[in-house]
N, CA and C atoms as an extended XYZ file, in Angstrom:
339
Properties=species:S:1:pos:R:3:atomname:S:1:resname:S:1:resid:I:1 pbc="F F F"
N        36.537      -59.037       15.779 N   MET     1
C        37.085      -59.644       15.259 CA  MET     1
C        38.312      -59.836       15.553 C   MET     1
N        38.711      -61.705       15.788 N   LEU     2
C        40.067      -61.476       16.789 CA  LEU     2
C        41.148      -61.246       15.667 C   LEU     2
N        40.870      -61.442       14.549 N   ALA     3
C        42.139      -61.049       13.869 CA  ALA     3
C        42.515      -59.233       13.709 C   ALA     3
N        41.507      -58.384       14.013 N   GLU     4
C        41.974      -57.288       14.012 CA  GLU     4
C        42.292      -56.985       15.339 C   GLU     4
N        41.770      -57.351       16.071 N   LYS     5
C        42.176      -57.290       17.354 CA  LYS     5
C        43.873      -57.028       17.396 C   LYS     5
N        44.143      -58.768       17.030 N   PHE     6
C        45.762      -59.108       16.847 CA  PHE     6
C        46.456      -57.785       15.906 C   PHE     6
N        46.098      -57.125       15.184 N   ILE     7
C        46.449      -56.640       14.129 CA  ILE     7
C        46.701      -55.008       15.571 C   ILE     7
N        45.870      -54.786       15.800 N   GLU     8
C        45.852      -53.502       16.531 CA  GLU     8
C        46.850      -53.670       17.920 C   GLU     8
N        46.811      -54.721       18.343 N   LYS     9
C        47.801      -55.127       19.286 CA  LYS     9
C        49.074      -55.224       18.787 C   LYS     9
N        48.976      -55.763       17.739 N   PHE    10
C        50.837      -56.357       17.197 CA  PHE    10
C        51.423      -54.531       17.326 C   PHE    10
N        50.777      -53.878       16.271 N   THR    11
C        50.969      -52.665       15.590 CA  THR    11
C        51.438      -51.828       17.038 C   THR    11
N        51.006      -52.240       18.159 N   LYS    12
C        51.352      -51.209       19.443 CA  LYS    12
C        52.741      -51.607       20.124 C   LYS    12
N        53.283      -52.531       19.764 N   GLN    13
C        54.336      -52.832       20.294 CA  GLN    13
C        55.224      -52.963       19.619 C   GLN    13
N        56.153      -51.733       19.571 N   ASP    14
C        57.606      -51.476       19.062 CA  ASP    14
C        58.496      -52.829       19.233 C   ASP    14
N        58.451      -53.202       19.859 N   HIS    15
C        59.502      -54.502       20.426 CA  HIS    15
C        59.107      -55.693       19.282 C   HIS    15
N        58.482      -55.747       18.955 N   ILE    16
C        57.783      -56.500       17.834 CA  ILE    16
C        58.074      -56.682       16.534 C   ILE    16
N        57.633      -55.335       16.182 N   LEU    17
C        58.090      -54.651       14.870 CA  LEU    17
C        59.662      -55.721       13.748 C   LEU    17
N        60.099      -55.318       14.798 N   GLY    18
C        61.967      -56.436       14.041 CA  GLY    18
C        61.527      -57.336       13.906 C   GLY    18
N        60.953      -58.114       13.982 N   LEU    19
C        61.153      -59.665       13.699 CA  LEU    19
C        60.197      -59.596       12.220 C   LEU    19
N        59.530      -58.855       11.967 N   ILE    20
C        59.027      -58.702       10.756 CA  ILE    20
C        59.734      -58.300        9.362 C   ILE    20
N        60.693      -57.220        9.575 N   LYS    21
C        61.440      -56.229        9.445 CA  LYS    21
C        61.773      -56.607        7.395 C   LYS    21
N        61.980      -57.770        7.626 N   GLN    22
C        62.189      -58.536        6.685 CA  GLN    22
C        61.635      -59.705        5.853 C   GLN    22
N        60.215      -59.913        6.622 N   ALA    23
C        59.569      -60.899        6.331 CA  ALA    23
C        58.443      -60.414        5.053 C   ALA    23
N        58.097      -61.397        4.398 N   ASP    24
C        57.456      -61.291        2.945 CA  ASP    24
C        56.490      -62.425        2.941 C   ASP    24
N        55.068      -62.360        3.921 N   LEU    25
C        54.294      -63.617        3.683 CA  LEU    25
C        53.373      -63.588        3.743 C   LEU    25
N        51.844      -63.843        3.028 N   LYS    26
C        50.587      -63.972        2.955 CA  LYS    26
C        50.583      -65.580        3.406 C   LYS    26
N        49.234      -65.225        4.653 N   VAL    27
C        48.691      -67.055        5.336 CA  VAL    27
C        47.346      -66.366        5.171 C   VAL    27
N        46.773      -67.636        4.682 N   LYS    28
C        45.176      -67.905        4.900 CA  LYS    28
C        44.934      -68.620        6.160 C   LYS    28
N        44.089      -67.796        7.381 N   LEU    29
C        43.579      -68.842        8.337 CA  LEU    29
C        42.417      -69.088        8.236 C   LEU    29
N        41.993      -70.316        8.167 N   SER    30
C        40.607      -70.887        7.752 CA  SER    30
C        40.239      -71.624        8.889 C   SER    30
N        38.698      -70.970        9.118 N   CYS    31
C        37.985      -71.434       10.438 CA  CYS    31
C        36.705      -72.033        9.573 C   CYS    31
N        36.489      -73.598        9.494 N   GLY    32
C        34.609      -73.706        9.284 CA  GLY    32
C        35.306      -72.803        7.312 C   GLY    32
N        34.102      -71.801        7.177 N   GLU    33
C        33.834      -71.595        5.682 CA  GLU    33
C        34.474      -69.887        5.992 C   GLU    33
N        34.465      -69.825        7.623 N   GLU    34
C        35.337      -68.187        7.350 CA  GLU    34
C        36.828      -68.526        7.526 C   GLU    34
N        37.309      -67.859        6.669 N   SER    35
C        38.646      -67.341        6.259 CA  SER    35
C        39.140      -65.745        6.685 C   SER    35
N        40.463      -65.654        6.471 N   ILE    36
C        41.262      -63.942        6.537 CA  ILE    36
C        42.575      -64.414        5.959 C   ILE    36
N        42.793      -63.266        5.757 N   VAL    37
C        44.307      -63.385        4.886 CA  VAL    37
C        45.042      -62.074        5.588 C   VAL    37
N        46.215      -62.910        6.660 N   ILE    38
C        47.072      -61.885        7.015 CA  ILE    38
C        48.165      -61.964        5.968 C   ILE    38
N        48.379      -60.539        5.942 N   GLU    39
C        50.086      -60.244        5.051 CA  GLU    39
C        50.945      -59.825        5.734 C   GLU    39
N        52.298      -60.242        6.076 N   ILE    40
C        53.581      -59.460        6.612 CA  ILE    40
C        54.357      -59.288        5.354 C   ILE    40
N        54.793      -57.915        5.353 N   LYS    41
C        55.599      -57.836        4.736 CA  LYS    41
C        56.184      -56.110        5.001 C   LYS    41
N        57.593      -56.882        4.849 N   TYR    42
C        58.327      -55.831        5.194 CA  TYR    42
C        58.189      -54.581        6.076 C   TYR    42
N        58.203      -54.799        7.810 N   GLY    43
C        57.352      -54.338        8.474 CA  GLY    43
C        56.214      -53.907        8.896 C   GLY    43
N        55.355      -54.253        7.795 N   ASN    44
C        53.897      -53.659        8.127 CA  ASN    44
C        53.202      -55.337        8.544 C   ASN    44
N        52.086      -55.214        8.825 N   ILE    45
C        51.592      -56.253        9.177 CA  ILE    45
C        49.904      -55.772        8.521 C   ILE    45
N        48.871      -56.441        7.750 N   SER    46
C        47.713      -56.139        7.551 CA  SER    46
C        46.785      -57.535        7.421 C   SER    46
N        45.577      -57.449        6.695 N   LEU    47
C        44.387      -57.876        6.783 CA  LEU    47
C        43.976      -57.451        5.348 C   LEU    47
N        44.044      -59.040        4.761 N   LEU    48
C        43.724      -58.148        3.132 CA  LEU    48
C        42.331      -59.285        2.880 C   LEU    48
N        41.661      -58.137        1.997 N   ASN    49
C        40.118      -58.499        1.940 CA  ASN    49
C        39.798      -59.348        0.805 C   ASN    49
N        40.930      -59.025       -0.094 N   ASN    50
C        41.332      -60.132       -1.698 CA  ASN    50
C        41.838      -61.563       -1.208 C   ASN    50
N        41.147      -62.381       -2.178 N   GLN    51
C        41.610      -63.695       -2.518 CA  GLN    51
C        43.123      -63.962       -3.407 C   GLN    51
N        43.973      -63.121       -3.553 N   ASP    52
C        45.141      -63.427       -4.092 CA  ASP    52
C        45.605      -64.660       -3.947 C   ASP    52
N        46.593      -65.234       -4.823 N   PRO    53
C        46.940      -66.143       -4.853 CA  PRO    53
C        47.866      -66.227       -3.142 C   PRO    53
N        47.571      -67.236       -2.604 N   ILE    54
C        48.056      -66.813       -0.895 CA  ILE    54
C        49.076      -68.105       -0.991 C   ILE    54
N        50.241      -67.551       -0.163 N   TRP    55
C        51.394      -68.827       -0.292 CA  TRP    55
C        51.360      -69.800        1.157 C   TRP    55
N        50.454      -69.752        1.526 N   TYR    56
C        50.453      -70.267        2.771 CA  TYR    56
C        48.936      -71.011        3.569 C   TYR    56
N        48.640      -71.500        4.599 N   GLU    57
C        47.259      -72.047        4.928 CA  GLU    57
C        47.291      -72.405        6.565 C   GLU    57
N        46.581      -71.909        7.017 N   ILE    58
C        46.711      -72.825        8.596 CA  ILE    58
C        45.303      -73.156        8.524 C   ILE    58
N        44.505      -74.254        9.135 N   LYS    59
C        43.028      -74.456        8.923 CA  LYS    59
C        43.205      -74.790       10.358 C   LYS    59
N        41.695      -74.557       11.011 N   GLY    60
C        41.090      -75.438       12.416 CA  GLY    60
C        40.318      -74.951       12.800 C   GLY    60
N        39.610      -75.540       13.708 N   ASP    61
C        38.560      -75.335       14.333 CA  ASP    61
C        38.367      -73.459       14.934 C   ASP    61
N        37.330      -73.089       15.366 N   HIS    62
C        36.964      -71.798       15.672 CA  HIS    62
C        38.436      -71.630       17.448 C   HIS    62
N        37.920      -72.804       18.218 N   GLN    63
C        38.507      -72.958       19.590 CA  GLN    63
C        40.191      -72.851       19.167 C   GLN    63
N        40.784      -73.398       18.322 N   ALA    64
C        41.866      -73.084       18.035 CA  ALA    64
C        42.627      -72.349       17.508 C   ALA    64
N        41.994      -72.111       16.606 N   MET    65
C        42.301      -70.337       16.229 CA  MET    65
C        42.121      -69.719       17.135 C   MET    65
N        41.266      -69.207       18.233 N   LYS    66
C        41.361      -68.815       18.886 CA  LYS    66
C        42.072      -68.458       19.734 C   LYS    66
N        42.147      -69.628       20.205 N   TYR    67
C        44.013      -70.060       20.788 CA  TYR    67
C        45.079      -69.432       20.476 C   TYR    67
N        45.356      -70.016       18.981 N   LEU    68
C        46.208      -69.434       18.051 CA  LEU    68
C        46.715      -67.605       18.252 C   LEU    68
N        45.558      -67.367       17.842 N   ILE    69
C        45.682      -65.412       17.286 CA  ILE    69
C        45.805      -64.970       19.038 C   ILE    69
N        45.277      -65.767       20.349 N   GLU    70
C        45.251      -64.393       21.342 CA  GLU    70
C        46.808      -64.987       22.038 C   GLU    70
N        46.882      -65.868       21.532 N   GLY    71
C        48.558      -66.405       21.804 CA  GLY    71
C        48.671      -67.413       22.885 C   GLY    71
N        47.536      -68.088       23.412 N   THR    72
C        47.254      -68.782       24.874 CA  THR    72
C        48.127      -69.965       24.342 C   THR    72
N        48.028      -70.315       23.236 N   GLU    73
C        48.644      -71.913       22.734 CA  GLU    73
C        49.668      -72.020       21.274 C   GLU    73
N        50.901      -72.791       21.816 N   GLN    74
C        51.411      -72.356       20.264 CA  GLN    74
C        51.082      -73.034       19.155 C   GLN    74
N        51.423      -72.128       17.372 N   LEU    75
C        51.313      -73.229       16.609 CA  LEU    75
C        51.369      -74.788       16.469 C   LEU    75
N        52.716      -74.865       16.975 N   ARG    76
C        53.099      -75.888       16.708 CA  ARG    76
C        52.866      -77.210       17.468 C   ARG    76
N        52.284      -76.558       18.989 N   VAL    77
C        51.527      -77.189       20.005 CA  VAL    77
C        50.141      -77.939       19.082 C   VAL    77
N        49.345      -76.414       18.829 N   LEU    78
C        48.031      -76.879       18.344 CA  LEU    78
C        47.789      -77.608       17.157 C   LEU    78
N        49.293      -77.871       15.929 N   GLU    79
C        49.521      -78.635       14.743 CA  GLU    79
C        49.790      -79.892       15.832 C   GLU    79
N        50.326      -80.544       16.416 N   HIS    80
C        50.625      -81.429       16.853 CA  HIS    80
C        49.597      -82.375       17.979 C   HIS    80
N        48.634      -81.528       18.507 N   LYS    81
C        47.435      -82.132       18.961 CA  LYS    81
C        46.272      -82.615       18.271 C   LYS    81
N        46.641      -81.761       16.903 N   GLY    82
C        45.459      -82.158       15.908 CA  GLY    82
C        44.728      -80.969       15.583 C   GLY    82
N        44.730      -80.110       16.214 N   HIS    83
C        43.897      -79.414       16.267 CA  HIS    83
C        44.035      -78.272       15.235 C   HIS    83
N        44.681      -78.080       14.191 N   LEU    84
C        45.455      -77.294       12.998 CA  LEU    84
C        46.038      -77.913       12.269 C   LEU    84
N        45.416      -77.699       11.382 N   THR    85
C        46.813      -78.451       10.036 CA  THR    85
C        47.036      -76.760        9.479 C   THR    85
N        48.587      -76.947        9.289 N   VAL    86
C        49.100      -76.253        8.831 CA  VAL    86
C        50.322      -76.288        7.715 C   VAL    86
N        49.942      -75.542        6.889 N   SER    87
C        50.826      -75.842        5.431 CA  SER    87
C        51.400      -74.799        4.925 C   SER    87
N        52.508      -74.359        6.264 N   VAL    88
C        53.395      -73.069        6.446 CA  VAL    88
C        54.891      -73.930        6.102 C   VAL    88
N        56.093      -73.401        6.280 N   PRO    89
C        57.336      -74.010        6.227 CA  PRO    89
C        57.817      -73.581        7.635 C   PRO    89
N        58.940      -74.359        8.142 N   LEU    90
C        58.844      -74.335        9.487 CA  LEU    90
C        59.230      -73.134       10.018 C   LEU    90
N        60.625      -72.435        8.832 N   ARG    91
C        60.669      -71.146        9.337 CA  ARG    91
C        60.084      -69.783        9.671 C   ARG    91
N        58.791      -69.759        8.451 N   ALA    92
C        57.424      -68.771        8.704 CA  ALA    92
C        56.415      -69.853       10.012 C   ALA    92
N        56.532      -70.808       10.157 N   THR    93
C        56.136      -71.328       11.127 CA  THR    93
C        56.662      -70.964       12.580 C   THR    93
N        57.928      -70.606       12.749 N   LEU    94
C        58.377      -69.367       14.078 CA  LEU    94
C        57.701      -68.368       14.292 C   LEU    94
N        57.963      -68.150       13.015 N   LEU    95
C        57.606      -66.547       12.549 CA  LEU    95
C        56.413      -66.458       13.523 C   LEU    95
N        55.241      -66.729       12.938 N   LEU    96
C        54.278      -66.869       13.055 CA  LEU    96
C        54.231      -66.977       14.766 C   LEU    96
N        54.394      -68.183       15.379 N   GLU    97
C        54.092      -68.511       16.213 CA  GLU    97
C        54.852      -67.509       17.351 C   GLU    97
N        55.942      -67.164       17.405 N   SER    98
C        56.820      -65.994       17.937 CA  SER    98
C        55.775      -64.334       17.961 C   SER    98
N        54.923      -64.047       16.525 N   LEU    99
C        54.355      -62.904       16.840 CA  LEU    99
C        52.972      -63.093       17.463 C   LEU    99
N        52.039      -64.349       17.359 N   PHE   100
C        51.033      -64.590       17.787 CA  PHE   100
C        51.564      -64.704       19.808 C   PHE   100
N        52.525      -65.644       20.145 N   PHE   101
C        53.043      -65.758       21.802 CA  PHE   101
C        53.422      -64.109       21.970 C   PHE   101
N        54.451      -62.981       21.237 N   LEU   102
C        54.560      -62.035       21.921 CA  LEU   102
C        54.068      -61.166       21.716 C   LEU   102
N        52.598      -61.161       20.819 N   THR   103
C        51.723      -60.089       21.042 CA  THR   103
C        50.542      -60.143       21.892 C   THR   103
N        50.678      -61.383       22.735 N   ARG   104
C        50.348      -61.780       23.604 CA  ARG   104
C        50.612      -61.039       24.871 C   ARG   104
N        51.614      -61.588       25.172 N   ALA   105
C        52.879      -61.120       26.419 CA  ALA   105
C        52.980      -59.675       26.683 C   ALA   105
N        52.030      -59.103       26.048 N   HIS   106
C        51.476      -57.668       26.974 CA  HIS   106
C        52.807      -56.789       27.303 C   HIS   106
N        52.428      -55.697       28.057 N   GLU   107
C        53.396      -54.755       28.305 CA  GLU   107
C        54.334      -55.284       29.239 C   GLU   107
N        54.539      -56.261       29.837 N   ASN   108
C        55.317      -56.743       30.815 CA  ASN   108
C        56.687      -57.144       29.986 C   ASN   108
N        56.621      -58.193       28.980 N   LEU   109
C        57.751      -58.724       28.290 CA  LEU   109
C        58.931      -57.058       27.421 C   LEU   109
N        58.070      -56.249       26.801 N   ALA   110
C        57.692      -55.089       26.017 CA  ALA   110
C        59.268      -54.360       27.206 C   ALA   110
N        58.695      -54.398       29.137 N   LYS   111
C        59.734      -53.864       29.523 CA  LYS   111
C        61.329      -54.827       29.359 C   LYS   111
N        61.346      -55.884       29.733 N   VAL   112
C        62.343      -56.851       29.710 CA  VAL   112
C        63.146      -56.583       28.601 C   VAL   112
N        62.791      -56.445       27.830 N   ILE   113
C        63.152      -56.439       25.988 CA  ILE   113
C        63.744      -55.058       25.870 C   ILE   113
């Protein structure tokens, strides 16, 4: 599953963890009938199994969600093109966009940072 791979890659990249030290948000990623919930809470990121109250939601087709999670296309670009519907405040949108992109960036960026 893409989200699980993202979480795994994210936790291995220490240079990104500083971005979520103070973050506290839950985002539901919906693709057709399927959905997952990502929780970012004070330096940790995880997938939630329950459907407790969700703060924000990103909806889109499978291809757009794949581009987002793999970091090959930016969240706001996908939204602007009409491939995703985003009900997330700008500050959280920018955080999520950065996390997906930087996780994709691999080791080369880690060496620069």
